[in-house]
Short mmCIF file of N, CA and C in Angstrom, two decimals:
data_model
loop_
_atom_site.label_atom_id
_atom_site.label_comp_id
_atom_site.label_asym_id
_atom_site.label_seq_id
_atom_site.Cartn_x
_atom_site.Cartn_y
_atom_site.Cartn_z
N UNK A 1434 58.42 60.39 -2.08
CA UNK A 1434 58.56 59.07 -2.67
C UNK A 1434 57.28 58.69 -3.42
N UNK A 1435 56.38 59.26 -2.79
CA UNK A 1435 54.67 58.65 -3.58
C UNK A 1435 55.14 59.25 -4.76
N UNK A 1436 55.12 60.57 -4.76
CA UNK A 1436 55.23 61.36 -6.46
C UNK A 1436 55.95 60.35 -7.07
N UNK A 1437 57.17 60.09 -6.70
CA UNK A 1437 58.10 59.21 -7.90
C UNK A 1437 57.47 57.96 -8.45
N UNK A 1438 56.73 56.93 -7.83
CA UNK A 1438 55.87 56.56 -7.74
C UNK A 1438 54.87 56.70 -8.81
N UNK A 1439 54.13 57.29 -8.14
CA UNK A 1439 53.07 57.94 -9.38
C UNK A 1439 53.54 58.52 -10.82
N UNK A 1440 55.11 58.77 -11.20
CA UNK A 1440 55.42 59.34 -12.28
C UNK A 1440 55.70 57.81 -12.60
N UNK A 1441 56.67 57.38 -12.24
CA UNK A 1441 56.85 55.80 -12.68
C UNK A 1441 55.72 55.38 -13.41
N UNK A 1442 55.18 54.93 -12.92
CA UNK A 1442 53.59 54.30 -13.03
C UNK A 1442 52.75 55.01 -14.72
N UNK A 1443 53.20 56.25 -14.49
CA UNK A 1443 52.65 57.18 -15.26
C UNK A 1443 53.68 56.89 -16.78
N UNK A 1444 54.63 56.85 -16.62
CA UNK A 1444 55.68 56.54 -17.48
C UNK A 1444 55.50 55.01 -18.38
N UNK A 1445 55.27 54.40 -17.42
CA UNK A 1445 55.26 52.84 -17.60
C UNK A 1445 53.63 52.98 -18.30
N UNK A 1446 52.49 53.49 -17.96
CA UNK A 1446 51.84 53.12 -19.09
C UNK A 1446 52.02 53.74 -20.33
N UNK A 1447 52.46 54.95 -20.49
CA UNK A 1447 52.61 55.46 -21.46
C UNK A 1447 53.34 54.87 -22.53
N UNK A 1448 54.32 54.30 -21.91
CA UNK A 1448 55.24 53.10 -23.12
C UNK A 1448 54.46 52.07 -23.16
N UNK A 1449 53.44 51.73 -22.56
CA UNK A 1449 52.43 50.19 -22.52
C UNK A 1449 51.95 50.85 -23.95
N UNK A 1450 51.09 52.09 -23.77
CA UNK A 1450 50.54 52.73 -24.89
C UNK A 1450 50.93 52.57 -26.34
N UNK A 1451 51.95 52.72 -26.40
CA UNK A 1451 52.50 52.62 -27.59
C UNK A 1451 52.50 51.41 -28.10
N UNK A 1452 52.45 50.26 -27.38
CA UNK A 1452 52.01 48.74 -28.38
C UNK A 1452 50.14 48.48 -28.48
N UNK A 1453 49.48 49.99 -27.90
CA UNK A 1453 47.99 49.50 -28.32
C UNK A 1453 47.83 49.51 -29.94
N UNK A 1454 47.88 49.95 -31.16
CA UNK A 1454 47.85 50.06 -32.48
C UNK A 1454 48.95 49.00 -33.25
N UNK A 1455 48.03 47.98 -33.94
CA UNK A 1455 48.74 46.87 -34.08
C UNK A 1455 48.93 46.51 -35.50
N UNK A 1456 50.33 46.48 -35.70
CA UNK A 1456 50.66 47.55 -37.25
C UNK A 1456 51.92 46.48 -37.86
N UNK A 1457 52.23 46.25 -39.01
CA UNK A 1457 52.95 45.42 -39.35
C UNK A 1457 53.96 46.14 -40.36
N UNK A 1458 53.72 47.16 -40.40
CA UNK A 1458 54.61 47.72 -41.83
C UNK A 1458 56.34 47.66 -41.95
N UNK A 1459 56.64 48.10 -40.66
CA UNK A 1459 58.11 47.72 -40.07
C UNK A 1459 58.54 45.99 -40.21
N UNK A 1460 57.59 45.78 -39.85
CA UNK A 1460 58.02 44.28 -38.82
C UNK A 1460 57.83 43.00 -39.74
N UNK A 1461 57.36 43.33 -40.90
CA UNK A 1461 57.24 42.71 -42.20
C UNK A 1461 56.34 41.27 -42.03
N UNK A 1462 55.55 41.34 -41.17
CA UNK A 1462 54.34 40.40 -40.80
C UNK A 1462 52.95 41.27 -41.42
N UNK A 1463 52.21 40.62 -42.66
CA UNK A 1463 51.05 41.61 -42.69
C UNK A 1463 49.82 41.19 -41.70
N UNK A 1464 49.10 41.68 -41.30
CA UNK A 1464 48.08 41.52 -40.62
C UNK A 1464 46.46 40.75 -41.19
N UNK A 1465 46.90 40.95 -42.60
CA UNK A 1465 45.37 40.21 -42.80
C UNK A 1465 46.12 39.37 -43.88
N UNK A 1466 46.66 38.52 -43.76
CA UNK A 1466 47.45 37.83 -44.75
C UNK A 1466 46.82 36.52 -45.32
N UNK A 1467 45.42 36.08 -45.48
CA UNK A 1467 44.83 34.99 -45.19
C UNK A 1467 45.47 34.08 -46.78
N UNK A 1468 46.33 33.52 -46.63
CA UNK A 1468 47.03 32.71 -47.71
C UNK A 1468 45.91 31.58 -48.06
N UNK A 1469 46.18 30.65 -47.30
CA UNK A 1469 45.46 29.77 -47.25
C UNK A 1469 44.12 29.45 -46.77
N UNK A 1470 43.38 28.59 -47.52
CA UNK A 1470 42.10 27.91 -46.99
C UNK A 1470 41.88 26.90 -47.16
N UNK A 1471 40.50 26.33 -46.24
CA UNK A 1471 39.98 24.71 -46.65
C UNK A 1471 41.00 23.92 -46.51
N UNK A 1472 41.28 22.96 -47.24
CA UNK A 1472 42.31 21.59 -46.87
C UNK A 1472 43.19 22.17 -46.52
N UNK A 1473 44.21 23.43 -47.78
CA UNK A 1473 45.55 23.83 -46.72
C UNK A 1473 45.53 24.31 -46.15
N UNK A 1474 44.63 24.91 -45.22
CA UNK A 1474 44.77 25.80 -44.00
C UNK A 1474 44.30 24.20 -42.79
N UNK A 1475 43.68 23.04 -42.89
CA UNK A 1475 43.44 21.86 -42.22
C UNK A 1475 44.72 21.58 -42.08
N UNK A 1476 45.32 21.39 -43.21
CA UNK A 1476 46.42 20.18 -43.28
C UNK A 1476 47.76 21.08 -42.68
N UNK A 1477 48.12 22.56 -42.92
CA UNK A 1477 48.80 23.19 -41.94
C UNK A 1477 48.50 23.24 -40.68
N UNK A 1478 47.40 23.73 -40.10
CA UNK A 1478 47.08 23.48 -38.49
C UNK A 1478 47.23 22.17 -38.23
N UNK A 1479 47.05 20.71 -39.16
CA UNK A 1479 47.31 19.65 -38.03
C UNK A 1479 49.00 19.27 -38.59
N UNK A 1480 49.78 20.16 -39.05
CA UNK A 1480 51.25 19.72 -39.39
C UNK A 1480 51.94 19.88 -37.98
N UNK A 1481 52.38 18.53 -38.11
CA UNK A 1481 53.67 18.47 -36.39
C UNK A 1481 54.75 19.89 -36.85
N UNK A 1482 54.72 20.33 -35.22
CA UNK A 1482 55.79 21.34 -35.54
C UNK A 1482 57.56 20.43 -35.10
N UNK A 1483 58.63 20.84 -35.09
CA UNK A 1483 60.04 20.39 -34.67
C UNK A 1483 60.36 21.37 -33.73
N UNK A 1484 60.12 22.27 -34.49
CA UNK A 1484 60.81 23.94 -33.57
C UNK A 1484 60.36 25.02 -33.85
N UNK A 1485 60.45 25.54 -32.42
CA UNK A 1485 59.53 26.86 -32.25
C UNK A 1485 60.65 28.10 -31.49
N UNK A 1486 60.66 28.78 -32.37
CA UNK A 1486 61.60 30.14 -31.90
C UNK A 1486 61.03 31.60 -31.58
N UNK A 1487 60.44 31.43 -30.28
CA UNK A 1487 60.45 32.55 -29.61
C UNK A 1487 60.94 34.08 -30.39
N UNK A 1488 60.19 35.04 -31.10
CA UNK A 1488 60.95 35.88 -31.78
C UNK A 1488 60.39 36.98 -31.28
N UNK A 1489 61.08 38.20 -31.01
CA UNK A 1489 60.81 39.95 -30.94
C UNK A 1489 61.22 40.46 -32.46
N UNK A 1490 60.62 41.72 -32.30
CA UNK A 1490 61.11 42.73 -33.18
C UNK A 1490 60.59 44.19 -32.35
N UNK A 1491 61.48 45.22 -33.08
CA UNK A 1491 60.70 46.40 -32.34
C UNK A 1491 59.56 46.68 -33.01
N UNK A 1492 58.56 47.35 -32.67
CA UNK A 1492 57.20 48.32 -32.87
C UNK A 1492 57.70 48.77 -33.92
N UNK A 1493 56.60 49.10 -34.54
CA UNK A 1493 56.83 49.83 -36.08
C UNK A 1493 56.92 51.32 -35.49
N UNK A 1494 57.81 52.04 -36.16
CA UNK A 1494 58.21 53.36 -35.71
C UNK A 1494 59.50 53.15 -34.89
N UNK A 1495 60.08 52.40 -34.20
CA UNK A 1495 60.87 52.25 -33.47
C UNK A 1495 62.03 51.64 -33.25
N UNK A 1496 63.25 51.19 -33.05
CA UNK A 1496 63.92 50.70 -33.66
C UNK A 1496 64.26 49.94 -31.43
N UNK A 1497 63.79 49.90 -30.86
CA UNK A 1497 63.91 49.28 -29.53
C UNK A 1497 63.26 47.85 -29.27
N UNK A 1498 63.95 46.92 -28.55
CA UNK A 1498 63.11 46.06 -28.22
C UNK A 1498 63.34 45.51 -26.71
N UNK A 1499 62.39 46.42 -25.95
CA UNK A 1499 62.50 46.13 -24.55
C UNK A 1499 61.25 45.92 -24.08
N UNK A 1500 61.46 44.91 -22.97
CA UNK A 1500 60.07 44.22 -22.72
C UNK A 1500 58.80 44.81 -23.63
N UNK A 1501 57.66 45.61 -23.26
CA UNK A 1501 56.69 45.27 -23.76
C UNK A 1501 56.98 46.62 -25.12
N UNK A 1502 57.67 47.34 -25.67
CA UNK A 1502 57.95 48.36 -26.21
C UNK A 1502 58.95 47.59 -27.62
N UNK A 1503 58.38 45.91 -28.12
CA UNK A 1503 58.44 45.50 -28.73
C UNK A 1503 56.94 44.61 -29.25
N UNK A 1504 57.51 44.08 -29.75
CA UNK A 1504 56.24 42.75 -30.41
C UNK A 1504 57.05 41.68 -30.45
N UNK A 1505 56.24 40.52 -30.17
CA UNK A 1505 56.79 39.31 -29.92
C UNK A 1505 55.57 37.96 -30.35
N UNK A 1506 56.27 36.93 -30.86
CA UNK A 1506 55.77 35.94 -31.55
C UNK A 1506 56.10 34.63 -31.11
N UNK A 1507 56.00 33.68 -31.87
CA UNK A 1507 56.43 32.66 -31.74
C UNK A 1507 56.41 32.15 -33.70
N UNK A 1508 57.95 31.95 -34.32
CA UNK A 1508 57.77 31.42 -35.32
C UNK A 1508 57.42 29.64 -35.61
N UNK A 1509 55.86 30.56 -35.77
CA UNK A 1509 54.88 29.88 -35.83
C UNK A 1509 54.20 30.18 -34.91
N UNK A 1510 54.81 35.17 -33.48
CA UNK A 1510 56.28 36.37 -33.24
C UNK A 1510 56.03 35.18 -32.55
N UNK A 1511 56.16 33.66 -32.79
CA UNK A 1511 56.80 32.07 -32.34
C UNK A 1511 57.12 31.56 -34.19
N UNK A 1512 57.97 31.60 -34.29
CA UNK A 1512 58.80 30.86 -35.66
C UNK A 1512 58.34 29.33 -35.52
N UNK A 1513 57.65 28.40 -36.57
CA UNK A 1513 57.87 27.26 -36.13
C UNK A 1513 58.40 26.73 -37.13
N UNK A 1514 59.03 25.48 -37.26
CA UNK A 1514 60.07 24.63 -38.85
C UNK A 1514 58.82 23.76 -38.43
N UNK A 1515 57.93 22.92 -39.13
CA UNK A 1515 57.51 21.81 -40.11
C UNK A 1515 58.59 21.04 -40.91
N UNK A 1516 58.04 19.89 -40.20
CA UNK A 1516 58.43 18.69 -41.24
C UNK A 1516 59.54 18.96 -42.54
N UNK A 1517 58.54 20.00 -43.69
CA UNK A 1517 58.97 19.87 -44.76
C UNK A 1517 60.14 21.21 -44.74
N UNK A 1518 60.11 21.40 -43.75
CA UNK A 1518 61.70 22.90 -43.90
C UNK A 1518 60.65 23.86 -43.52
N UNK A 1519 59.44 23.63 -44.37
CA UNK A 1519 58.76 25.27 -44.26
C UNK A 1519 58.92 26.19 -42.83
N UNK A 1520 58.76 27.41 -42.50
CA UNK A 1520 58.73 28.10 -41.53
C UNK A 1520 57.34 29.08 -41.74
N UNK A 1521 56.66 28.92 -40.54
CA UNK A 1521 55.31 29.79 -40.02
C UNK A 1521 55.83 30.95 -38.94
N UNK A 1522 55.11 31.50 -39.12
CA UNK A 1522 55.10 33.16 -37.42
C UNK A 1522 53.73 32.96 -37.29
N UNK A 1523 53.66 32.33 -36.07
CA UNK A 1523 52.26 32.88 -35.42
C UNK A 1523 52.65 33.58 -34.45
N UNK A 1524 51.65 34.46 -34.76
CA UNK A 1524 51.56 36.20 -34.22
C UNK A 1524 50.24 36.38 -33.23
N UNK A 1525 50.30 37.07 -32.55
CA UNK A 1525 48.63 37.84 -32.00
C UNK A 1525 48.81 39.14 -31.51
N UNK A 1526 47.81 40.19 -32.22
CA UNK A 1526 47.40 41.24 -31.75
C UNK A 1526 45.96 41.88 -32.49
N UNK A 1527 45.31 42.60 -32.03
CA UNK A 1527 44.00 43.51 -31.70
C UNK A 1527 44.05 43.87 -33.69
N UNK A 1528 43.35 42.89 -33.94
CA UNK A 1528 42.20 43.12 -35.42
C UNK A 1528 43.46 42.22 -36.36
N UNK A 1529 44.21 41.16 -36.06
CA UNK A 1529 44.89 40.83 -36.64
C UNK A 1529 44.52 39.46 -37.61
N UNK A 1530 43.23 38.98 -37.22
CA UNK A 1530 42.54 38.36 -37.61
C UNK A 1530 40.95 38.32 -37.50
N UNK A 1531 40.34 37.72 -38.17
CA UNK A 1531 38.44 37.25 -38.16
C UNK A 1531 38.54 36.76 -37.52
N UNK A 1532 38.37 35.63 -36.98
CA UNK A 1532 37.98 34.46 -36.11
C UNK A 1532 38.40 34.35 -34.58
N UNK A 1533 39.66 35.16 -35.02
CA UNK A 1533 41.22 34.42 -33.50
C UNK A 1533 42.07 35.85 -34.35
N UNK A 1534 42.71 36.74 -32.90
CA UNK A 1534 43.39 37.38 -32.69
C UNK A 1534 45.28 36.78 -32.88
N UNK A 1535 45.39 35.54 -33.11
CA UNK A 1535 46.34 34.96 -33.06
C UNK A 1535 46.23 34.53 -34.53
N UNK A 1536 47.46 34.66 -35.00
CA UNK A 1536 47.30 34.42 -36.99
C UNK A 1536 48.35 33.61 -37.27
N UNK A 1537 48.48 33.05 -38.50
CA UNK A 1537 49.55 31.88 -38.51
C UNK A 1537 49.70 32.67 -40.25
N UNK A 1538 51.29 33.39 -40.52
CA UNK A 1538 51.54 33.38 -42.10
C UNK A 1538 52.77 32.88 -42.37
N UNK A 1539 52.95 32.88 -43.59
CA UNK A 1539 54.77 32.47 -43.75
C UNK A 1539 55.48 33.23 -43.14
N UNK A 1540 56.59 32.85 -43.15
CA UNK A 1540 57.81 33.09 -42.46
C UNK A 1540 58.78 34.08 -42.86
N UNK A 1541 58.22 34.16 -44.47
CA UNK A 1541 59.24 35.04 -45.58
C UNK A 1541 58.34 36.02 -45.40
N UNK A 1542 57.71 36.43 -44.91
CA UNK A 1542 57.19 37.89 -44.98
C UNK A 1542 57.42 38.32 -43.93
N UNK A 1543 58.41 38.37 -43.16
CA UNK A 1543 59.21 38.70 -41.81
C UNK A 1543 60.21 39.60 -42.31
N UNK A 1544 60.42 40.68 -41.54
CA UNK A 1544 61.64 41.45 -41.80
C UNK A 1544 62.86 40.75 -41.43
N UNK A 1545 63.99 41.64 -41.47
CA UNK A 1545 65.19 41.15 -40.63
C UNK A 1545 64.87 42.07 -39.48
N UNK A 1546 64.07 42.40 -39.15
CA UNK A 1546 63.67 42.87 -37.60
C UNK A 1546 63.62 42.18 -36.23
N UNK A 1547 62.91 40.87 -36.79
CA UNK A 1547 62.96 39.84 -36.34
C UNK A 1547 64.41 39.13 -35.34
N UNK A 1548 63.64 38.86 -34.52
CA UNK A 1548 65.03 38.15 -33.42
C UNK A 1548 64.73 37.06 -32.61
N UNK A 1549 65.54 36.15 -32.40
CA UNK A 1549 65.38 34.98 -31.67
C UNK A 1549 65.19 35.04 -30.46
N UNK A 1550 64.76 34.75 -29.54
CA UNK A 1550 64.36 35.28 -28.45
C UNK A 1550 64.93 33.96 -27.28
N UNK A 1551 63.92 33.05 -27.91
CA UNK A 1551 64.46 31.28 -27.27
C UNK A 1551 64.01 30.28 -28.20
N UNK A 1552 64.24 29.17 -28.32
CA UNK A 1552 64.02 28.38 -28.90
C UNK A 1552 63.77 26.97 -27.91
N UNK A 1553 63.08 26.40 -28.87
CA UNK A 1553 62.50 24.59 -28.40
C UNK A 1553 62.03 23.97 -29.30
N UNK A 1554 63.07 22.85 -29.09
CA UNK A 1554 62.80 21.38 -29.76
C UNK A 1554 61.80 20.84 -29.52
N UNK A 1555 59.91 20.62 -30.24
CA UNK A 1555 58.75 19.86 -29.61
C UNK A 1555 59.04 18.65 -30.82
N UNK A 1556 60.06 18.35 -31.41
CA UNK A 1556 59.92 16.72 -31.82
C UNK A 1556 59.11 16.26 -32.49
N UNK A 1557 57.72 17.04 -33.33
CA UNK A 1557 56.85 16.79 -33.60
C UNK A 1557 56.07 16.58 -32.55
N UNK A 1558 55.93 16.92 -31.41
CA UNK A 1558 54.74 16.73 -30.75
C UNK A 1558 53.48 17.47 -30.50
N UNK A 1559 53.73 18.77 -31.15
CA UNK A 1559 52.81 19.53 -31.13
C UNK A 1559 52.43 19.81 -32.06
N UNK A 1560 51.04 20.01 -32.65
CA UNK A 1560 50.68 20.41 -34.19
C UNK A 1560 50.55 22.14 -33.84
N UNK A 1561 50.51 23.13 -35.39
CA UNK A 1561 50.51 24.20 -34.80
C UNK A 1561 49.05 24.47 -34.86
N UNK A 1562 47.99 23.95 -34.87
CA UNK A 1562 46.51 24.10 -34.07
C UNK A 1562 46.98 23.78 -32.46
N UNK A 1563 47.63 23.32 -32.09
CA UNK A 1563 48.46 23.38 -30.63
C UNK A 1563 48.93 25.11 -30.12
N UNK A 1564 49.56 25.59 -31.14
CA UNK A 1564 50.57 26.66 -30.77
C UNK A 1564 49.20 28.11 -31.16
N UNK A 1565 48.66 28.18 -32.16
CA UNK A 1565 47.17 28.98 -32.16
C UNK A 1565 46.43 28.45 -31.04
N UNK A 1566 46.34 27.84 -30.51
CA UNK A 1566 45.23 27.64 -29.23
C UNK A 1566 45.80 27.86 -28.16
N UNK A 1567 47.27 28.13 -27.97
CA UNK A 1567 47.99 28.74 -26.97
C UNK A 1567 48.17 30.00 -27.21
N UNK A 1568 47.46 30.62 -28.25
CA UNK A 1568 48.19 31.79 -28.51
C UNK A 1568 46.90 32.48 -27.88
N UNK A 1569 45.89 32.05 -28.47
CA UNK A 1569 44.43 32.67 -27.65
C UNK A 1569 43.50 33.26 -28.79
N UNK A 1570 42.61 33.14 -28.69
CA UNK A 1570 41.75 34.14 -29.69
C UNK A 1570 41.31 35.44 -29.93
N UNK A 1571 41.17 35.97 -28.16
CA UNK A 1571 40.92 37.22 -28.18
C UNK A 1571 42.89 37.78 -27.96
N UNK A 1572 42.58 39.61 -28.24
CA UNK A 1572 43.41 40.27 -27.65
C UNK A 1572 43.25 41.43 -26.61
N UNK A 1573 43.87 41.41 -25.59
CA UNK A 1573 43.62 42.37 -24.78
C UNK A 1573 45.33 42.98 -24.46
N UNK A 1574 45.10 44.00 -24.47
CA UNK A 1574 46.59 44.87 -24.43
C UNK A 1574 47.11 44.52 -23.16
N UNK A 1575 46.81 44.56 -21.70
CA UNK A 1575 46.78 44.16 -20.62
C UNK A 1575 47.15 43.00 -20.27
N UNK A 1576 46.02 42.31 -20.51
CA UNK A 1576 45.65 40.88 -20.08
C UNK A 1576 46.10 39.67 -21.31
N UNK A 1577 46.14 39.64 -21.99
CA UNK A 1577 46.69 38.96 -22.98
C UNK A 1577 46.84 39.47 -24.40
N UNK A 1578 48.27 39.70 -24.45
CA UNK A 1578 48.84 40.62 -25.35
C UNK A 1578 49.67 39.68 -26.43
N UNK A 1579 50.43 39.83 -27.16
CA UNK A 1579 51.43 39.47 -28.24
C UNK A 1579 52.98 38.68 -27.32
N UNK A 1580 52.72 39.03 -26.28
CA UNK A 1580 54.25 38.71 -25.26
C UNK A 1580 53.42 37.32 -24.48
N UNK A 1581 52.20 37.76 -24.02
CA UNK A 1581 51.65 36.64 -22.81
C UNK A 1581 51.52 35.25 -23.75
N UNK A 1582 51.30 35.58 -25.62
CA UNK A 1582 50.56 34.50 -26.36
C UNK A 1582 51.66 33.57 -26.72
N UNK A 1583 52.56 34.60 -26.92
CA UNK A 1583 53.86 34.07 -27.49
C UNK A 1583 54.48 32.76 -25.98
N UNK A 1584 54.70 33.35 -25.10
CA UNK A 1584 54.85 32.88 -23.80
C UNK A 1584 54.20 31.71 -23.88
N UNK A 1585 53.04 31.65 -23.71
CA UNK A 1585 52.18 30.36 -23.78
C UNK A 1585 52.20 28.93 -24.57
N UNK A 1586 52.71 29.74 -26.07
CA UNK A 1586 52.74 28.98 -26.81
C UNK A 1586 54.27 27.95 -26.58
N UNK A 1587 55.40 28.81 -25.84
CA UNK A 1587 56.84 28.28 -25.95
C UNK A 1587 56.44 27.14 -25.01
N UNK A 1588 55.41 27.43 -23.67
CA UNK A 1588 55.46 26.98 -22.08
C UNK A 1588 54.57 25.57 -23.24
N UNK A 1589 53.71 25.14 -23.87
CA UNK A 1589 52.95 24.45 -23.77
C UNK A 1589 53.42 23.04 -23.30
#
């Protein structure tokens, strides 16, 4: 029983492995996408969000999305709608940004890879400098990954 055990274990990181290299080419999120600055990058972080949709897609290379052997967001791999219709993906993973491991781009540079995961109505109560500060700044594959940020951001 230990052996099985120990292969398990052995198995299970090896698929952990495969979300260390943090890659957008599939998943149609680019990684250094810095659109905006100065006022509109202010005046987007303090825009009330309405709704935030929990989103997966699989890993680039892969066409699966099971627990961690995907990538996951919040649009705003968390989807969020603003006020004005617009839609954001804030994302986080390892070199995906300067400052904060957690990145905020449009919404149209999303594949149809993309999937709803859960959704929530915040009413405007949360700005998405709310949903980036839940997402976290650093990344750690382990300890706070693209699934834990996303998580955080839905729970706030």
């Amino acid at each position: 029983m230990f052996s099985f055990k120990m292969l398990l274990c052995a198995l299970t990181l090896t698929l952990l492995a495969v979300t260390v290299e943090p890659s957008t080419g599939g998943g149609g999120t680019p990684n250094h996408n810095y659109e905006l600055s100065g006022s509109e990058l202010t005046r987007l972080y303090n825009s009330p969000v309405y709704k935030a949709e929990r989103m997966k897609r699989p890993l680039d290379g892969t066409s699966v999305v099971l627990g961690p052997i995907s990538h996951s967001g919040v649009s705003v791999s968390l989807r969020v709608t603003l006020a004005d219709g617009s839609q954001w993906l804030i994302h986080k993973g390892g070199n995906y940004g300067i400052s904060s491991q957690t990145v905020v781009v449009r919404a149209t540079h999303m594949s149809s890879d993309w999937r709803v995961v859960a959704t929530r109505d915040f009413q405007g109560t949360k700005k998405v400098a709310d949903f980036v500060a839940d997402g976290g700044s650093d990344y750690s594959f382990i300890f706070d990954n693209c699934h834990l940020g996303s998580r955080r951001m839905m729970n706030q």
